[in-house]
PDB file of C-alpha atoms in Angstrom:
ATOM      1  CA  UNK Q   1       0.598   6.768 -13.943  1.00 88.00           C
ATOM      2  CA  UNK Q   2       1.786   9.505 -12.103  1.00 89.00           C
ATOM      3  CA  UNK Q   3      -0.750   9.948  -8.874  1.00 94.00           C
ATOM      4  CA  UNK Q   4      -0.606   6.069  -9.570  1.00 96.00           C
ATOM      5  CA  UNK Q   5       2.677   5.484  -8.444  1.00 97.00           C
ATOM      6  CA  UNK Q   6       2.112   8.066  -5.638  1.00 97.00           C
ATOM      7  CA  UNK Q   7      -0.823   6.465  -3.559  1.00 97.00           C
ATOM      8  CA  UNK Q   8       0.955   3.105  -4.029  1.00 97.00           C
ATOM      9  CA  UNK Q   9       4.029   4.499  -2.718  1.00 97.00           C
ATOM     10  CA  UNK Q  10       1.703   5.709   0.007  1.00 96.00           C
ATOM     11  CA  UNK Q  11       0.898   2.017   0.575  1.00 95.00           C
ATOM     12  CA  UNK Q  12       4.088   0.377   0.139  1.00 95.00           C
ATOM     13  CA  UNK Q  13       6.418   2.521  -0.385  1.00 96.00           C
ATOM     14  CA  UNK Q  14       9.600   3.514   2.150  1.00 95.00           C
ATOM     15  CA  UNK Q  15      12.390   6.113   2.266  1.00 96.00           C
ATOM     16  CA  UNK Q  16      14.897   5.021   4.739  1.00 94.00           C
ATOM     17  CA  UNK Q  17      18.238   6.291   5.574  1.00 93.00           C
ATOM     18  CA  UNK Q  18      20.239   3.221   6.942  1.00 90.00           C
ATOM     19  CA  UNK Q  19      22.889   4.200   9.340  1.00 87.00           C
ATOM     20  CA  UNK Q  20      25.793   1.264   8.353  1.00 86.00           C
ATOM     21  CA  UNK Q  21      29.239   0.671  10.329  1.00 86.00           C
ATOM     22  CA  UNK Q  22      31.737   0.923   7.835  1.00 85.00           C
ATOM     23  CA  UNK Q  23      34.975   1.743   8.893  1.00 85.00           C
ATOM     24  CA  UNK Q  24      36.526   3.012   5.787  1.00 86.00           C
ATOM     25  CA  UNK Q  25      34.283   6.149   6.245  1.00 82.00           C
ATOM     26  CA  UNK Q  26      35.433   8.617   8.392  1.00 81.00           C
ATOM     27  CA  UNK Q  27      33.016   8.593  10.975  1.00 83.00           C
ATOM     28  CA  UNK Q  28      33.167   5.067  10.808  1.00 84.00           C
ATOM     29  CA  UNK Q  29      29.976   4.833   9.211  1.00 87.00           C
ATOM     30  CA  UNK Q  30      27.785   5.359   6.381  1.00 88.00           C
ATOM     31  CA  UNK Q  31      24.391   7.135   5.509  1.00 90.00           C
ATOM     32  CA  UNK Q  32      22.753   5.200   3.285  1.00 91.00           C
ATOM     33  CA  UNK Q  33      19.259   6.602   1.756  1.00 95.00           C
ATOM     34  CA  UNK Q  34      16.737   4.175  -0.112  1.00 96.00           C
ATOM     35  CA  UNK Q  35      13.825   4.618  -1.776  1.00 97.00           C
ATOM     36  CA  UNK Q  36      12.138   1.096  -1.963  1.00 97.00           C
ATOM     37  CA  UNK Q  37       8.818  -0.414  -3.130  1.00 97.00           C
ATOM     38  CA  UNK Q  38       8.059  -4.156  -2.054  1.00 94.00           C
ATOM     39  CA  UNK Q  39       5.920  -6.364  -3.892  1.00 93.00           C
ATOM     40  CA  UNK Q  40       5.342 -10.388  -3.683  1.00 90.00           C
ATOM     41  CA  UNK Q  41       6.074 -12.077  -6.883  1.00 90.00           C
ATOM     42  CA  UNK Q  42       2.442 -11.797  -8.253  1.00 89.00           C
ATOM     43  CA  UNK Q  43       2.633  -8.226  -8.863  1.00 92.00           C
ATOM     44  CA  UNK Q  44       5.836  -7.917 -10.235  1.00 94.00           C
ATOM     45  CA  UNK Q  45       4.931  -6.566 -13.150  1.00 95.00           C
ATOM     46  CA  UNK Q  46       3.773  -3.455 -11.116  1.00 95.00           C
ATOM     47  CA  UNK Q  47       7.326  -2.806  -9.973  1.00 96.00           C
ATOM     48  CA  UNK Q  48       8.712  -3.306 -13.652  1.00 97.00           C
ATOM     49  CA  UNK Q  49       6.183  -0.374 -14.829  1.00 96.00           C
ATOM     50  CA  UNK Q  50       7.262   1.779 -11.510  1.00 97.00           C
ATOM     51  CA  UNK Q  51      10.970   1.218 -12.485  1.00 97.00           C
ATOM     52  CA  UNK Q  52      10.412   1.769 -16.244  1.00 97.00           C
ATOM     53  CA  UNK Q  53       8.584   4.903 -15.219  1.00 97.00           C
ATOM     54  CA  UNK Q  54      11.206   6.694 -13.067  1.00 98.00           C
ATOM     55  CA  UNK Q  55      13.961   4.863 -15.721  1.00 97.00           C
ATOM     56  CA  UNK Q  56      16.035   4.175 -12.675  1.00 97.00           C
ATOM     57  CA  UNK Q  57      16.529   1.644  -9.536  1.00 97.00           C
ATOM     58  CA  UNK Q  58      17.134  -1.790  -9.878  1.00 97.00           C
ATOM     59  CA  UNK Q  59      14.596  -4.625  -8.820  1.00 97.00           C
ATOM     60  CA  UNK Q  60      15.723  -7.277  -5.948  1.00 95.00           C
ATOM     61  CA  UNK Q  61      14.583 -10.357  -5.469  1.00 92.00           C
ATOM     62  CA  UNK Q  62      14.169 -11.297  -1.790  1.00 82.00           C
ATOM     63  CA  UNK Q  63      14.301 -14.577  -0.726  1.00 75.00           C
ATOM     64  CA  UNK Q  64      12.485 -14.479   2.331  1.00 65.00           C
ATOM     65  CA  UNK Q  65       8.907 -15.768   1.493  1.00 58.00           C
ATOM     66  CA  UNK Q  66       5.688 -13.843   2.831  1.00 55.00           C
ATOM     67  CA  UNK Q  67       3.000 -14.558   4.513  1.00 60.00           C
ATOM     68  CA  UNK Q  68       1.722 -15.888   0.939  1.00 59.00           C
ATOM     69  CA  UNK Q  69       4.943 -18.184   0.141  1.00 69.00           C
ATOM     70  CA  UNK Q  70       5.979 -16.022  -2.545  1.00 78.00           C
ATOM     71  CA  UNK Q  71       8.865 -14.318  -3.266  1.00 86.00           C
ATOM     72  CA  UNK Q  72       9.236 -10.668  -2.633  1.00 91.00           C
ATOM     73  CA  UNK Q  73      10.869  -8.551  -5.072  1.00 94.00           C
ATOM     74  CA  UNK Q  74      12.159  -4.873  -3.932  1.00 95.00           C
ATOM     75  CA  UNK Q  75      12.485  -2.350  -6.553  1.00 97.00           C
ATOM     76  CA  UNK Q  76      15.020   0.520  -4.888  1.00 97.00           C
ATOM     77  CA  UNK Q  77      16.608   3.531  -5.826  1.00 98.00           C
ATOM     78  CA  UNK Q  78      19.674   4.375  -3.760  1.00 96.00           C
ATOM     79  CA  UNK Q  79      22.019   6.272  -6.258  1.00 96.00           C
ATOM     80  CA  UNK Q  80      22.334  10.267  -5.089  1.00 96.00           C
ATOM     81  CA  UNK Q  81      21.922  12.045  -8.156  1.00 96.00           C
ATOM     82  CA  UNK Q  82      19.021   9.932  -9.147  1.00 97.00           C
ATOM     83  CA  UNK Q  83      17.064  10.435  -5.787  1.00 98.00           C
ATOM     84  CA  UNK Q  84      17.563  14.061  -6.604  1.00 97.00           C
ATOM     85  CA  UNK Q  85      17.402  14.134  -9.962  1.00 97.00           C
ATOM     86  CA  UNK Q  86      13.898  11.960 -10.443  1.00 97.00           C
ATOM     87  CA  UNK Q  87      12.357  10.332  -7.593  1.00 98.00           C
ATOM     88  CA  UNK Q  88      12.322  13.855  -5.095  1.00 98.00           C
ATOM     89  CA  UNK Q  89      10.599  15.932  -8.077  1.00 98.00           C
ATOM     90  CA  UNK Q  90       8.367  13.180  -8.609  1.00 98.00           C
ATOM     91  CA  UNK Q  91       6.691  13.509  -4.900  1.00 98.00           C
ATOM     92  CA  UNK Q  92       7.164  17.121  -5.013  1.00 97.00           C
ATOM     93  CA  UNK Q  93       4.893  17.079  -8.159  1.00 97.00           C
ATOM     94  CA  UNK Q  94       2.354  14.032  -6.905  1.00 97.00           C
ATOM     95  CA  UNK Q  95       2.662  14.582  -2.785  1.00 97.00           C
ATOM     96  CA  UNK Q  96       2.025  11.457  -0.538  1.00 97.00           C
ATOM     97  CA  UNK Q  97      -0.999  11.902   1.403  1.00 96.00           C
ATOM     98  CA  UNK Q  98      -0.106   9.625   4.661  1.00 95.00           C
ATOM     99  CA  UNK Q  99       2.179  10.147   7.439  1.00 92.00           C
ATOM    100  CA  UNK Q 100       4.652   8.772   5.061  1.00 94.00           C
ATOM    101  CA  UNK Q 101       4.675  12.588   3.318  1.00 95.00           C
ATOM    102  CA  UNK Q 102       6.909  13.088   6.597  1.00 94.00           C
ATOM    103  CA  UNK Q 103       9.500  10.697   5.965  1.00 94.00           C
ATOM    104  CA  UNK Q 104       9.601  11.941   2.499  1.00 96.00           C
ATOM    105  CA  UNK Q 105      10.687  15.451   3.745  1.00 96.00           C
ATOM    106  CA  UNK Q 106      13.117  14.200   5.920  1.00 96.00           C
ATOM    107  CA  UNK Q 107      14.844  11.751   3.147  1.00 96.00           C
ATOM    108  CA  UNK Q 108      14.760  14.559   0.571  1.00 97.00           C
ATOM    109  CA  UNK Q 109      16.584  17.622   3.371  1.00 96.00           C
ATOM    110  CA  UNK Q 110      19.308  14.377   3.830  1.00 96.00           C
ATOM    111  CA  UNK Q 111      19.704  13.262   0.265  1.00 97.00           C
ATOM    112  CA  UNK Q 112      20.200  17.563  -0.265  1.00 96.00           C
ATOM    113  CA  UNK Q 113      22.775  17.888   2.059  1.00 95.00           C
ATOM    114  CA  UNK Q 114      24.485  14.664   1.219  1.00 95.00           C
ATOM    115  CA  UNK Q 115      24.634  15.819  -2.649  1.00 95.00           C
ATOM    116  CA  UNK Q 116      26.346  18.974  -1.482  1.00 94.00           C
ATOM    117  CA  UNK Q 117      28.942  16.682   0.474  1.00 92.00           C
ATOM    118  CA  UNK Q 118      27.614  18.164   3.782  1.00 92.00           C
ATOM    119  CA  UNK Q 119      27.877  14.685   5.393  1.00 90.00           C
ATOM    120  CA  UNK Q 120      31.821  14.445   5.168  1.00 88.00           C
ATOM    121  CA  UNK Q 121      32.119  17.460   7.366  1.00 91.00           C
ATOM    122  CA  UNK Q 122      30.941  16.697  11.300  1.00 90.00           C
ATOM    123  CA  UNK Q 123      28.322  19.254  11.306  1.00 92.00           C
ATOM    124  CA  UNK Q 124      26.334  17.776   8.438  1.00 93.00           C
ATOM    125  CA  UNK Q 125      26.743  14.402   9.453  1.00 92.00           C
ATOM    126  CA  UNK Q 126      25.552  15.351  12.920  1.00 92.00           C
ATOM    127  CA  UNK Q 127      22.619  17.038  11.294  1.00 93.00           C
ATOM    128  CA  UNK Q 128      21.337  13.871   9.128  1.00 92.00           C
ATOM    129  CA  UNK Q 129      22.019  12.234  12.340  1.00 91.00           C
ATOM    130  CA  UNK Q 130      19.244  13.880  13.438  1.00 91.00           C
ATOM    131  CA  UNK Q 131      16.670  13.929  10.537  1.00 92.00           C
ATOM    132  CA  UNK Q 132      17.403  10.537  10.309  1.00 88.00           C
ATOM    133  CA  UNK Q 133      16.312   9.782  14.134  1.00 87.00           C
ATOM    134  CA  UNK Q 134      12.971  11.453  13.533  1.00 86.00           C
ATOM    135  CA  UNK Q 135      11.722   9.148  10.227  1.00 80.00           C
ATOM    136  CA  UNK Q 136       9.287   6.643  10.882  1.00 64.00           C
ATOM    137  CA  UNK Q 137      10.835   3.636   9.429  1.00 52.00           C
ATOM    138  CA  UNK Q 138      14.434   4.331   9.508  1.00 44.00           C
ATOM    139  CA  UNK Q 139      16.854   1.166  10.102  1.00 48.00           C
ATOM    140  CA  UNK Q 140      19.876   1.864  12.139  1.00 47.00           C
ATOM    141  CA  UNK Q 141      22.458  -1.097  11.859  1.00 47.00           C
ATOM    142  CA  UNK Q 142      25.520  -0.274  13.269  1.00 42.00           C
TER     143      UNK Q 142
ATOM    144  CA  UNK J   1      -7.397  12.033  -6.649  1.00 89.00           C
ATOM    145  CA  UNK J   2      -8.990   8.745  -8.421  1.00 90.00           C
ATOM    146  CA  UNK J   3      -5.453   7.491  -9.746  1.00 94.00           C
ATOM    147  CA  UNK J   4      -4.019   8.183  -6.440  1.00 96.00           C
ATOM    148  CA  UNK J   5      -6.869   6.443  -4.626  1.00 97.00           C
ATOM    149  CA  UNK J   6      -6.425   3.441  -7.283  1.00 97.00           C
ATOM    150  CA  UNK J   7      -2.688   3.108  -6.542  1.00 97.00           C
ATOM    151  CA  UNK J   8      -3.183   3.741  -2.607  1.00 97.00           C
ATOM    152  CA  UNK J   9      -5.493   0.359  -3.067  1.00 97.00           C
ATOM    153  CA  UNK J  10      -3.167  -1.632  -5.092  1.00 96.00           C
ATOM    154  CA  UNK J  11      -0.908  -1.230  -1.516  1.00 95.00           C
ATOM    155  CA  UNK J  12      -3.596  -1.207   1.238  1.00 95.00           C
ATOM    156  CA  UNK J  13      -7.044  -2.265  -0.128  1.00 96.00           C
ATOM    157  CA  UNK J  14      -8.371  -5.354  -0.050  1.00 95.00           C
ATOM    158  CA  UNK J  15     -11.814  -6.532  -2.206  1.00 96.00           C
ATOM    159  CA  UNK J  16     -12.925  -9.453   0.721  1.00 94.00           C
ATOM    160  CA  UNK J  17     -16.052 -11.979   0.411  1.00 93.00           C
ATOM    161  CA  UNK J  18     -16.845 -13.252   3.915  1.00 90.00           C
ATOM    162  CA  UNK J  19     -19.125 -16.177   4.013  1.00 87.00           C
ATOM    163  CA  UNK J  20     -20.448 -15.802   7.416  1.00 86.00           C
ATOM    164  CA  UNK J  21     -22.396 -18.427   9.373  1.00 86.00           C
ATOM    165  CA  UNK J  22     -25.927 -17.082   9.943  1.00 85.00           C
ATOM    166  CA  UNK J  23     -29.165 -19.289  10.320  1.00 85.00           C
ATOM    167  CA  UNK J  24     -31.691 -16.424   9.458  1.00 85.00           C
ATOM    168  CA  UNK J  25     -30.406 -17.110   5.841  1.00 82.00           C
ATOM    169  CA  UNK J  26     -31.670 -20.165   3.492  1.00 81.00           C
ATOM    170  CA  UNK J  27     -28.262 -21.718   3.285  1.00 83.00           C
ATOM    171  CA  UNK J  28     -27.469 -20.795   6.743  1.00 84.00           C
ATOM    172  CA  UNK J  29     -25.039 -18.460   5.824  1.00 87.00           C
ATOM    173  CA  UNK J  30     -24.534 -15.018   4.638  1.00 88.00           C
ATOM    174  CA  UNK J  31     -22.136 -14.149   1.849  1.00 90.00           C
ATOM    175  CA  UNK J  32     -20.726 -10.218   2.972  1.00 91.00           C
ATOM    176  CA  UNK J  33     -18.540  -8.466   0.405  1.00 95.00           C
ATOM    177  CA  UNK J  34     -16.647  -5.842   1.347  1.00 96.00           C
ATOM    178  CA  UNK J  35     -13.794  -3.316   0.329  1.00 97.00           C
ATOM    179  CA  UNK J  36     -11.808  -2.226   3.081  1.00 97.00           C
ATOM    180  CA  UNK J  37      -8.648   0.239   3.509  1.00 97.00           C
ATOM    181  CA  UNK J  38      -6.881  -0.344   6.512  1.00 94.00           C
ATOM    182  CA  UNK J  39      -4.430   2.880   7.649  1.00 93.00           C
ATOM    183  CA  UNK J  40      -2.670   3.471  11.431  1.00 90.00           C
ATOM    184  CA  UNK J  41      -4.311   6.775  13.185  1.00 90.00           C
ATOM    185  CA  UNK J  42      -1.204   8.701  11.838  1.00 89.00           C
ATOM    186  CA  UNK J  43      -3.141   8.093   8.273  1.00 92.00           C
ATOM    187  CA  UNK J  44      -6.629   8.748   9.436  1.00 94.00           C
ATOM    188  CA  UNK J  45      -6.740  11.865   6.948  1.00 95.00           C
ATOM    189  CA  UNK J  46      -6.089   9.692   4.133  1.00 96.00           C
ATOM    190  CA  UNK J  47      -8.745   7.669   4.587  1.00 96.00           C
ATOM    191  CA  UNK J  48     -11.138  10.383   5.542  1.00 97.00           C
ATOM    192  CA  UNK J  49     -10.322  12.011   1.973  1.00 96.00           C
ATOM    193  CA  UNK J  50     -10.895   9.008   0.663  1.00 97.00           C
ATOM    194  CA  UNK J  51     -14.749   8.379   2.069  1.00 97.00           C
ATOM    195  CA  UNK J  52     -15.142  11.875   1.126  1.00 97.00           C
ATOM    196  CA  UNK J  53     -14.215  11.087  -2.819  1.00 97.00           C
ATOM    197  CA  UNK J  54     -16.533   8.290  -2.474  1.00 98.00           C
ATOM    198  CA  UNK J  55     -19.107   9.731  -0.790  1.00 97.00           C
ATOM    199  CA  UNK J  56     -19.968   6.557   0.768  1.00 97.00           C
ATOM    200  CA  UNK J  57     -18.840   4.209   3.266  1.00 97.00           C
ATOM    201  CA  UNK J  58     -17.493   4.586   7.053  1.00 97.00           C
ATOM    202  CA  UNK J  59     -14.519   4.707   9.204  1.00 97.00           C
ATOM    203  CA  UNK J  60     -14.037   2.051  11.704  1.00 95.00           C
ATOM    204  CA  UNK J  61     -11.476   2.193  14.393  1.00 92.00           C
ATOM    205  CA  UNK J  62     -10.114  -1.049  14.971  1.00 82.00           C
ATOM    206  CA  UNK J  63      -8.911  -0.916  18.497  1.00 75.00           C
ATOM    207  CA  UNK J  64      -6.021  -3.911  18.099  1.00 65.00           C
ATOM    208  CA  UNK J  65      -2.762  -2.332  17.646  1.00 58.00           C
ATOM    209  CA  UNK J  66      -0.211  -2.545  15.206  1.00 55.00           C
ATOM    210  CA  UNK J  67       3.380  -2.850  15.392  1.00 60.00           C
ATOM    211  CA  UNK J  68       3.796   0.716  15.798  1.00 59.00           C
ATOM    212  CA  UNK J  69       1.464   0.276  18.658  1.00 69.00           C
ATOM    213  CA  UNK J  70      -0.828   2.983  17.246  1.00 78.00           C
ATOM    214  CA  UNK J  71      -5.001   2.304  16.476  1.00 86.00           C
ATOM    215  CA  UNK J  72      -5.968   1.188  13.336  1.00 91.00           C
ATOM    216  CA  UNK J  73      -9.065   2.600  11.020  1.00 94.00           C
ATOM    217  CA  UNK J  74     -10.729   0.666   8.525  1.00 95.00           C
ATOM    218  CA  UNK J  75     -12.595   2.253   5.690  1.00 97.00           C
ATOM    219  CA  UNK J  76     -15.148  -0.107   4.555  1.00 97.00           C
ATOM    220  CA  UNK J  77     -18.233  -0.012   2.208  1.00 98.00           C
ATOM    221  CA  UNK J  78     -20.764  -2.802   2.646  1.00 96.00           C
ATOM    222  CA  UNK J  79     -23.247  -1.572   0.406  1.00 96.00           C
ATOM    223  CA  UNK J  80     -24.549  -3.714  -2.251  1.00 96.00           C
ATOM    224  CA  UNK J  81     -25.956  -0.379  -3.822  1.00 96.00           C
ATOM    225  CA  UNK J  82     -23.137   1.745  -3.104  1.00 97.00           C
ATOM    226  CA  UNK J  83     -20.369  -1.073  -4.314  1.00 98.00           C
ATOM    227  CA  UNK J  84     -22.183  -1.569  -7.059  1.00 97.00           C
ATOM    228  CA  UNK J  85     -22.841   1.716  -8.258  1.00 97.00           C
ATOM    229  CA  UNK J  86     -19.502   3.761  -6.825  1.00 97.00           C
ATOM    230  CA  UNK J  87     -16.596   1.922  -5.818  1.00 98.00           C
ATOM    231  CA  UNK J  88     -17.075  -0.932  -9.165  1.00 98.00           C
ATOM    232  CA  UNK J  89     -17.335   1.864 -11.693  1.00 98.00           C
ATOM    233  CA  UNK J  90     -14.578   3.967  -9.921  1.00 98.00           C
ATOM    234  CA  UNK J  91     -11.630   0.779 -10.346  1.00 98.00           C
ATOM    235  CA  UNK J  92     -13.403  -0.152 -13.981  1.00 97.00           C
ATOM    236  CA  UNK J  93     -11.854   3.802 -14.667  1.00 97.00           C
ATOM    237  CA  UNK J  94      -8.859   3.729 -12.809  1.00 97.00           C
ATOM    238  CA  UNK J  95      -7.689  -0.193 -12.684  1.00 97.00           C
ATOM    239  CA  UNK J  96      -5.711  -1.898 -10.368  1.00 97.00           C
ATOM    240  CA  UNK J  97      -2.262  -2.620 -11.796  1.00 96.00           C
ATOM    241  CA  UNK J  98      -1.187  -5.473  -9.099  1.00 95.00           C
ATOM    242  CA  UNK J  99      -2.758  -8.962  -8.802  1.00 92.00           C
ATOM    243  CA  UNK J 100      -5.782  -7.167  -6.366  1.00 94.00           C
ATOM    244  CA  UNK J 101      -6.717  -6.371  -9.738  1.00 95.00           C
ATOM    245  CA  UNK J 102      -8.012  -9.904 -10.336  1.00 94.00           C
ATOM    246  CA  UNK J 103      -9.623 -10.031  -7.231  1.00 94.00           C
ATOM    247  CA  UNK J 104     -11.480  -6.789  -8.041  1.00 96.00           C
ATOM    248  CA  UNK J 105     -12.968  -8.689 -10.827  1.00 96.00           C
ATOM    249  CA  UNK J 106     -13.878 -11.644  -8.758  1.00 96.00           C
ATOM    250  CA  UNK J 107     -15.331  -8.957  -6.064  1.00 96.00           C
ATOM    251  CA  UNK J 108     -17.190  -7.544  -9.256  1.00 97.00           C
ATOM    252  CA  UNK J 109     -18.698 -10.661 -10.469  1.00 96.00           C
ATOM    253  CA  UNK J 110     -19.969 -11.681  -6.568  1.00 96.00           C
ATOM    254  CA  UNK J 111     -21.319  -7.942  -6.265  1.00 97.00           C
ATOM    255  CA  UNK J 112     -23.257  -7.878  -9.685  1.00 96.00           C
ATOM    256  CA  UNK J 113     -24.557 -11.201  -9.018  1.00 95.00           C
ATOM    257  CA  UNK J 114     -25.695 -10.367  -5.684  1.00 95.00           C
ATOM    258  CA  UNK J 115     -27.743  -7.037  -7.252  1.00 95.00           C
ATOM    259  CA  UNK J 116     -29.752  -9.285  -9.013  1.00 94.00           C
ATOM    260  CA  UNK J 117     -30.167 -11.367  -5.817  1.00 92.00           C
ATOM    261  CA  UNK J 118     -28.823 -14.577  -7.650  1.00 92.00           C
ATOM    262  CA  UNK J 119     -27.661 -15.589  -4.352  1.00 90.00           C
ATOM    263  CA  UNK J 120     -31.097 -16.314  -3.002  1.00 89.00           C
ATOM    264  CA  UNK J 121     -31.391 -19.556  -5.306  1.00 91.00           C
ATOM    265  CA  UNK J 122     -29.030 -22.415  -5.240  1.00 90.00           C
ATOM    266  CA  UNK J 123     -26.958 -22.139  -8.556  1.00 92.00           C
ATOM    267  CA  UNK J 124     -26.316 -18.620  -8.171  1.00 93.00           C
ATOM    268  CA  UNK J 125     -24.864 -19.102  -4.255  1.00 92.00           C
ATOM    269  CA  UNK J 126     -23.040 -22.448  -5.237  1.00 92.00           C
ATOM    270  CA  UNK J 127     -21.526 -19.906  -8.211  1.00 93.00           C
ATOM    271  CA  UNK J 128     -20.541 -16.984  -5.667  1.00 92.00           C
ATOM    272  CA  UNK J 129     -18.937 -19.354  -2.771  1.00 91.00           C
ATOM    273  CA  UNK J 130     -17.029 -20.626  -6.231  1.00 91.00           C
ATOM    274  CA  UNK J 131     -15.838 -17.296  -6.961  1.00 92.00           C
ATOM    275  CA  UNK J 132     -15.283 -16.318  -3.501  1.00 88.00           C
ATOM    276  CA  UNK J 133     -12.708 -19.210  -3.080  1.00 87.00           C
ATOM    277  CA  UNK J 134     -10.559 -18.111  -5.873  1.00 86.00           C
ATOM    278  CA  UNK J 135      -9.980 -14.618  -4.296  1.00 81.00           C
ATOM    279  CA  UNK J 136      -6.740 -13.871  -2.745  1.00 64.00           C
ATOM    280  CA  UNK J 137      -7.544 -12.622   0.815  1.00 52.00           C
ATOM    281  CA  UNK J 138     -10.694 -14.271   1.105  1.00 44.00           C
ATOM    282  CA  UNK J 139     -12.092 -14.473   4.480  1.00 48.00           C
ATOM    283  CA  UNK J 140     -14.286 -17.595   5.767  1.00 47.00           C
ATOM    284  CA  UNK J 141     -15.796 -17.339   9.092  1.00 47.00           C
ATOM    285  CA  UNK J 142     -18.431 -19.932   9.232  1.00 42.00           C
TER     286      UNK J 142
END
């Protein structure tokens, strides 16, 4: 199941850290790290074994439709500890083989320094500022 | 490598059964199966790996771009022989766990039926453009 859930992440898989106004933060924004698989309805049941796998994350539905006029489902992990905890040594142990390997080491040096608080001090946040700029598929709403 | 290879397809492979217009043929057309990969040039090692497990098959750039305005490669095998004797057996070991699965067995059917050249008489063609129909991503160019 393991290398499973590895080349599929490969194929639709994304980590993205969302940059998100929020002025209750003290930069006046937040960093906001996902790990997300999307699927259209029919293969649901391939997110429910990912999530039962990693025993963490929560599956979406989406209401937009696809190309296919079926609902998409998202199955994320956004928690901290958890992206530390299970999904990083997960694709440490079973490595992505696409570009996407690249975005994983970004996402995993940003969801370090965020568990050690390094993004409430200006230096850190700078600094995920900048891995953040460099991942393929970030999402910058602010 | 084969799980990895099995969940990488689940996201980007696709089993298709062209029936292609071609007046050479009896029926005046030519049914094509074909499994196909599809990565941006930032992924080209992937799918070079992946011909390389197989031992069959080619890489095709596809010269339209993508939204990332990078070239696309397709991996594709074609071969009756080489479908039928490496890529069938390889996702009968390590199945599919999305609905590509059922097209797999669709693809499976069409291939095994076209090794015994059941597509040369009537009933068997009538019962491959039947199967053909029910797959997902079919393509019909005729």
């Amino acid at each position: 199941m393991g290398a499973w859930i590895s080349g599929f992440t490969d194929g639709e898989g994304c980590f993205t850290i969302s940059v998100i106004r929020n002025s209750t933060t003290r930069f006046g924004k937040q960093i906001f790290p996902e790990f997300v698989i999307t699927q259209g309805a029919k293969s649901l049941t391939a997110l429910e074994e990912i999530k039962s796998f990693f025993g963490c994350g929560s599956i979406v539905l989406n209401k937009r439709y696809d190309n296919h006029n079926e609902y998409l489902y998202r199955y994320c992990v956004r928690s901290i500890s958890e992206l530390q905890n299970k999904i990083i040594p997960f694709f440490d142990e079973f490595p992505l083989k696409t570009y996407k390997h690249n975005d994983f080491e970004l996402f995993k040096k940003v969801v370090l320094m965020m568990s050690r608080k390094e993004h409430l001090e200006e230096r850190g946040w700078n600094k995920i500022l900048e891995l953040a700029s460099k991942t393929n598929r970030k999402k910058i709403r602010s």
